[in-house]
Amino acid sequence: MEIKLLNKIPILLTLMMSINAISQMKMADIEGKEIIVNSKTEKQNLIKIFDDSNYTIFYVLDRRDFHLIKGNGTSSPGNIIFFSKKYNKGILAVFRQMIYHSKRNIYNISFTTLSAENYMFIPSMIILDKDFNYEYLMRYTYIHLPYDQTIYRSSISIQDKKDRCNLIHIDLKGNAIYENIDDILSNISKVPKNNNSQKDCSPVIYDMDLRDFFPKQIIP
């Protein structure tokens, strides 16, 4: 009985999340969502937790999280991919995940953006191509203007991973998690090519973020 129920879980999860499916998806849509993973039967490291005609959401599974004693839980960063079928690209973001080992081989995993006002939990993000290779680095920035602490500026920077001198900055009205995924990805065409006129070609994502929060590669 339990095995039959577990086999239906992916379908039930898809139905649950599709209730709120709309033509435009935002990163904030992951807030409060929960999935159930069987650590013994799940063979993939990329779990599809939502899918419709416009978008797919993937959870990047890290099997090192399956170390908890039954009845215990933990909180840690977790990787979510928001994939746009229109642009055939995805945004890899880092949110807070709560993992609870509920019973033998069964883990309940829930997500929160952990964003406070205009701040983002982890402002570093990566844009993936259709094969889930790292194509662009992206970072969300929120700063108060020095002359008036009541005025702030929000923006995202998108940078070519191979040629880091090719980058653009886009102003936002607020927190990046409320931006439509397609609206963010539409800016990729604006990233210059072979722009060597810039003196500062520093990466928009810190090496520490790349090392600590993102997998080295994603293999579907």
mmCIF file of C-alpha atoms in Angstrom:
data_model
loop_
_atom_site.group_PDB
_atom_site.id
_atom_site.type_symbol
_atom_site.label_atom_id
_atom_site.label_comp_id
_atom_site.label_asym_id
_atom_site.label_seq_id
_atom_site.Cartn_x
_atom_site.Cartn_y
_atom_site.Cartn_z
ATOM 1 C CA MET A 1 0.000 0.000 0.000
ATOM 2 C CA GLU A 2 2.800 2.375 0.965
ATOM 3 C CA ILE A 3 4.748 1.606 -2.233
ATOM 4 C CA LYS A 4 1.705 2.343 -4.393
ATOM 5 C CA LEU A 5 1.175 5.626 -2.572
ATOM 6 C CA LEU A 6 4.817 6.673 -3.039
ATOM 7 C CA ASN A 7 4.575 5.971 -6.752
ATOM 8 C CA LYS A 8 1.765 8.515 -6.967
ATOM 9 C CA ILE A 9 3.626 11.251 -5.102
ATOM 10 C CA PRO A 10 5.223 12.957 -8.175
ATOM 11 C CA ILE A 11 1.796 13.170 -9.824
ATOM 12 C CA LEU A 12 0.209 14.593 -6.707
ATOM 13 C CA LEU A 13 2.997 17.144 -6.325
ATOM 14 C CA THR A 14 2.602 18.284 -9.901
ATOM 15 C CA LEU A 15 -1.130 18.702 -9.471
ATOM 16 C CA MET A 16 -0.657 20.584 -6.203
ATOM 17 C CA MET A 17 1.784 23.084 -7.704
ATOM 18 C CA SER A 18 -0.112 23.485 -10.966
ATOM 19 C CA ILE A 19 -3.090 24.949 -9.130
ATOM 20 C CA ASN A 20 -1.201 28.235 -9.017
ATOM 21 C CA ALA A 21 0.260 27.896 -12.500
ATOM 22 C CA ILE A 22 0.106 31.118 -14.481
ATOM 23 C CA SER A 23 1.527 32.368 -17.745
ATOM 24 C CA GLN A 24 4.324 34.171 -15.876
ATOM 25 C CA MET A 25 6.403 32.476 -13.197
ATOM 26 C CA LYS A 26 8.443 34.121 -10.471
ATOM 27 C CA MET A 27 11.087 32.721 -8.128
ATOM 28 C CA ALA A 28 8.817 33.705 -5.256
ATOM 29 C CA ASP A 29 6.399 30.980 -6.409
ATOM 30 C CA ILE A 30 8.594 28.375 -4.673
ATOM 31 C CA GLU A 31 7.790 29.863 -1.257
ATOM 32 C CA GLY A 32 6.298 27.263 1.081
ATOM 33 C CA LYS A 33 6.293 24.435 -1.469
ATOM 34 C CA GLU A 34 7.047 20.923 -0.193
ATOM 35 C CA ILE A 35 8.198 17.737 -1.880
ATOM 36 C CA ILE A 36 8.668 14.176 -0.643
ATOM 37 C CA VAL A 37 11.729 12.180 -1.708
ATOM 38 C CA ASN A 38 12.415 8.472 -1.267
ATOM 39 C CA SER A 39 16.190 8.307 -0.877
ATOM 40 C CA LYS A 40 16.262 4.631 -1.848
ATOM 41 C CA THR A 41 14.167 4.661 -5.017
ATOM 42 C CA GLU A 42 15.000 8.144 -6.355
ATOM 43 C CA LYS A 43 17.789 7.638 -8.896
ATOM 44 C CA GLN A 44 17.920 11.121 -10.447
ATOM 45 C CA ASN A 45 19.843 14.113 -9.152
ATOM 46 C CA LEU A 46 17.464 16.478 -10.947
ATOM 47 C CA ILE A 47 13.862 16.122 -9.757
ATOM 48 C CA LYS A 48 11.043 17.750 -11.708
ATOM 49 C CA ILE A 49 8.644 19.245 -9.146
ATOM 50 C CA PHE A 50 6.503 21.333 -11.495
ATOM 51 C CA ASP A 51 5.789 21.309 -15.210
ATOM 52 C CA ASP A 52 3.361 23.046 -17.563
ATOM 53 C CA SER A 53 3.421 24.337 -21.132
ATOM 54 C CA ASN A 54 5.547 27.366 -20.186
ATOM 55 C CA TYR A 55 7.864 26.386 -17.347
ATOM 56 C CA THR A 56 9.490 23.547 -15.464
ATOM 57 C CA ILE A 57 10.849 23.738 -11.927
ATOM 58 C CA PHE A 58 13.645 21.344 -10.984
ATOM 59 C CA TYR A 59 15.077 20.536 -7.567
ATOM 60 C CA VAL A 60 18.796 19.710 -7.605
ATOM 61 C CA LEU A 61 19.173 16.777 -5.246
ATOM 62 C CA ASP A 62 22.282 16.562 -3.069
ATOM 63 C CA ARG A 63 22.480 13.074 -1.600
ATOM 64 C CA ARG A 64 24.726 14.302 1.184
ATOM 65 C CA ASP A 65 21.519 15.656 2.744
ATOM 66 C CA PHE A 66 20.310 12.091 3.340
ATOM 67 C CA HIS A 67 22.292 11.569 6.528
ATOM 68 C CA LEU A 68 19.694 12.452 9.147
ATOM 69 C CA ILE A 69 18.527 10.096 11.862
ATOM 70 C CA LYS A 70 14.830 9.315 11.473
ATOM 71 C CA GLY A 71 12.781 11.971 13.253
ATOM 72 C CA ASN A 72 15.442 14.666 12.841
ATOM 73 C CA GLY A 73 15.544 17.673 10.531
ATOM 74 C CA THR A 74 17.976 20.296 9.321
ATOM 75 C CA SER A 75 18.065 23.581 7.439
ATOM 76 C CA SER A 76 20.479 24.289 4.598
ATOM 77 C CA PRO A 77 20.798 26.023 1.200
ATOM 78 C CA GLY A 78 19.077 24.210 -1.670
ATOM 79 C CA ASN A 79 19.298 24.621 -5.455
ATOM 80 C CA ILE A 80 16.171 25.280 -7.550
ATOM 81 C CA ILE A 81 16.068 25.692 -11.348
ATOM 82 C CA PHE A 82 13.316 27.760 -12.989
ATOM 83 C CA PHE A 83 13.374 26.662 -16.634
ATOM 84 C CA SER A 84 11.630 28.668 -19.340
ATOM 85 C CA LYS A 85 10.456 26.729 -22.387
ATOM 86 C CA LYS A 86 10.145 29.981 -24.318
ATOM 87 C CA TYR A 87 13.851 30.776 -24.027
ATOM 88 C CA ASN A 88 15.055 27.207 -23.521
ATOM 89 C CA LYS A 89 17.118 28.390 -20.578
ATOM 90 C CA GLY A 90 16.890 28.189 -16.816
ATOM 91 C CA ILE A 91 17.756 30.262 -13.754
ATOM 92 C CA LEU A 92 19.561 28.379 -10.992
ATOM 93 C CA ALA A 93 18.891 30.029 -7.635
ATOM 94 C CA VAL A 94 19.678 29.204 -4.009
ATOM 95 C CA PHE A 95 16.965 29.172 -1.356
ATOM 96 C CA ARG A 96 16.638 27.834 2.151
ATOM 97 C CA GLN A 97 15.443 24.230 2.372
ATOM 98 C CA MET A 98 14.125 22.437 5.445
ATOM 99 C CA ILE A 99 14.758 18.691 5.330
ATOM 100 C CA TYR A 100 12.994 16.298 7.688
ATOM 101 C CA HIS A 101 13.593 12.544 7.811
ATOM 102 C CA SER A 102 10.019 11.472 8.502
ATOM 103 C CA LYS A 103 10.349 7.686 8.147
ATOM 104 C CA ARG A 104 12.580 5.052 6.618
ATOM 105 C CA ASN A 105 14.050 6.409 3.353
ATOM 106 C CA ILE A 106 11.420 9.185 3.248
ATOM 107 C CA TYR A 107 12.466 12.851 3.425
ATOM 108 C CA ASN A 108 10.104 15.832 3.484
ATOM 109 C CA ILE A 109 11.722 18.887 1.903
ATOM 110 C CA SER A 110 10.149 22.355 1.987
ATOM 111 C CA PHE A 111 11.448 25.627 0.558
ATOM 112 C CA THR A 112 11.479 29.264 1.558
ATOM 113 C CA THR A 113 13.022 32.219 -0.270
ATOM 114 C CA LEU A 114 14.120 33.647 3.103
ATOM 115 C CA SER A 115 14.032 37.065 1.476
ATOM 116 C CA ALA A 116 13.555 40.016 3.806
ATOM 117 C CA GLU A 117 12.004 43.058 2.143
ATOM 118 C CA ASN A 118 14.332 43.803 -0.794
ATOM 119 C CA TYR A 119 17.148 41.536 0.310
ATOM 120 C CA MET A 120 17.636 38.088 -1.222
ATOM 121 C CA PHE A 121 18.869 35.042 0.735
ATOM 122 C CA ILE A 122 21.660 34.312 -1.764
ATOM 123 C CA PRO A 123 21.867 37.062 -4.442
ATOM 124 C CA SER A 124 24.115 34.977 -6.709
ATOM 125 C CA MET A 125 22.373 33.046 -9.514
ATOM 126 C CA ILE A 126 23.375 31.230 -12.700
ATOM 127 C CA ILE A 127 21.657 31.100 -16.094
ATOM 128 C CA LEU A 128 21.778 27.639 -17.664
ATOM 129 C CA ASP A 129 21.497 26.621 -21.302
ATOM 130 C CA LYS A 130 19.180 23.864 -22.550
ATOM 131 C CA ASP A 131 21.718 21.202 -21.523
ATOM 132 C CA PHE A 132 22.036 22.691 -18.009
ATOM 133 C CA ASN A 133 25.541 24.020 -18.621
ATOM 134 C CA TYR A 134 26.509 27.233 -16.826
ATOM 135 C CA GLU A 135 26.148 29.938 -19.489
ATOM 136 C CA TYR A 136 25.829 33.279 -17.633
ATOM 137 C CA LEU A 137 26.556 34.456 -14.110
ATOM 138 C CA MET A 138 23.926 36.659 -12.504
ATOM 139 C CA ARG A 139 23.733 38.670 -9.310
ATOM 140 C CA TYR A 140 20.978 40.686 -7.685
ATOM 141 C CA THR A 141 22.005 43.904 -5.949
ATOM 142 C CA TYR A 142 20.023 46.057 -3.554
ATOM 143 C CA ILE A 143 21.578 49.243 -2.149
ATOM 144 C CA HIS A 144 20.394 52.388 -0.393
ATOM 145 C CA LEU A 145 21.484 55.578 -2.047
ATOM 146 C CA PRO A 146 24.025 57.393 0.149
ATOM 147 C CA TYR A 147 22.235 60.745 0.185
ATOM 148 C CA ASP A 148 18.845 59.343 1.231
ATOM 149 C CA GLN A 149 18.432 56.074 3.143
ATOM 150 C CA THR A 150 14.746 55.942 2.212
ATOM 151 C CA ILE A 151 15.626 55.564 -1.484
ATOM 152 C CA TYR A 152 17.130 52.357 -2.803
ATOM 153 C CA ARG A 153 18.196 50.861 -6.087
ATOM 154 C CA SER A 154 17.595 47.266 -7.176
ATOM 155 C CA SER A 155 19.306 45.723 -10.177
ATOM 156 C CA ILE A 156 20.567 42.491 -11.664
ATOM 157 C CA SER A 157 23.883 41.996 -13.459
ATOM 158 C CA ILE A 158 24.170 39.334 -16.166
ATOM 159 C CA GLN A 159 27.656 38.312 -17.219
ATOM 160 C CA ASP A 160 28.954 35.948 -19.901
ATOM 161 C CA LYS A 161 30.645 33.108 -18.028
ATOM 162 C CA LYS A 162 33.359 32.656 -20.654
ATOM 163 C CA ASP A 163 34.103 36.321 -21.391
ATOM 164 C CA ARG A 164 33.431 38.217 -18.191
ATOM 165 C CA CYS A 165 33.887 41.583 -19.873
ATOM 166 C CA ASN A 166 30.547 40.961 -21.581
ATOM 167 C CA LEU A 167 27.930 42.037 -19.063
ATOM 168 C CA ILE A 168 24.890 44.243 -18.554
ATOM 169 C CA HIS A 169 23.111 45.804 -15.588
ATOM 170 C CA ILE A 170 19.317 45.985 -15.509
ATOM 171 C CA ASP A 171 17.376 48.148 -13.058
ATOM 172 C CA LEU A 172 14.474 46.520 -11.225
ATOM 173 C CA LYS A 173 11.517 47.961 -9.351
ATOM 174 C CA GLY A 174 12.026 45.628 -6.375
ATOM 175 C CA ASN A 175 13.307 42.242 -5.254
ATOM 176 C CA ALA A 176 14.450 39.947 -8.062
ATOM 177 C CA ILE A 177 12.350 37.066 -6.723
ATOM 178 C CA TYR A 178 9.212 38.909 -7.892
ATOM 179 C CA GLU A 179 10.464 39.407 -11.442
ATOM 180 C CA ASN A 180 8.972 37.224 -14.163
ATOM 181 C CA ILE A 181 11.425 34.514 -15.208
ATOM 182 C CA ASP A 182 10.897 35.281 -18.904
ATOM 183 C CA ASP A 183 11.443 39.002 -18.318
ATOM 184 C CA ILE A 184 14.833 38.267 -16.756
ATOM 185 C CA LEU A 185 15.864 35.885 -19.526
ATOM 186 C CA SER A 186 14.781 38.344 -22.229
ATOM 187 C CA ASN A 187 17.774 40.497 -21.266
ATOM 188 C CA ILE A 188 20.304 37.897 -22.412
ATOM 189 C CA SER A 189 20.098 39.186 -25.980
ATOM 190 C CA LYS A 190 21.318 42.553 -24.679
ATOM 191 C CA VAL A 191 24.575 41.149 -23.280
ATOM 192 C CA PRO A 192 27.340 42.512 -25.546
ATOM 193 C CA LYS A 193 29.640 40.223 -27.481
ATOM 194 C CA ASN A 194 33.424 40.601 -27.392
ATOM 195 C CA ASN A 195 33.204 43.801 -25.402
ATOM 196 C CA ASN A 196 36.838 44.352 -24.485
ATOM 197 C CA SER A 197 36.520 48.069 -23.836
ATOM 198 C CA GLN A 198 35.715 47.569 -20.162
ATOM 199 C CA LYS A 199 38.637 47.734 -17.778
ATOM 200 C CA ASP A 200 37.001 45.867 -14.915
ATOM 201 C CA CYS A 201 36.136 42.308 -15.900
ATOM 202 C CA SER A 202 35.662 40.977 -12.376
ATOM 203 C CA PRO A 203 33.092 38.191 -11.924
ATOM 204 C CA VAL A 204 29.701 39.301 -10.619
ATOM 205 C CA ILE A 205 29.558 36.147 -8.467
ATOM 206 C CA TYR A 206 32.120 35.670 -5.753
ATOM 207 C CA ASP A 207 34.303 32.559 -6.023
ATOM 208 C CA MET A 208 33.133 31.637 -2.522
ATOM 209 C CA ASP A 209 29.508 31.590 -3.702
ATOM 210 C CA LEU A 210 30.353 29.412 -6.701
ATOM 211 C CA ARG A 211 32.231 27.008 -4.475
ATOM 212 C CA ASP A 212 29.842 26.860 -1.535
ATOM 213 C CA PHE A 213 26.346 27.205 -3.007
ATOM 214 C CA PHE A 214 26.350 25.713 -6.514
ATOM 215 C CA PRO A 215 27.174 22.225 -7.805
ATOM 216 C CA LYS A 216 30.202 21.984 -10.095
ATOM 217 C CA GLN A 217 27.930 20.721 -12.858
ATOM 218 C CA ILE A 218 24.378 19.530 -13.327
ATOM 219 C CA ILE A 219 23.802 16.227 -15.054
ATOM 220 C CA PRO A 220 20.090 15.648 -15.861
#
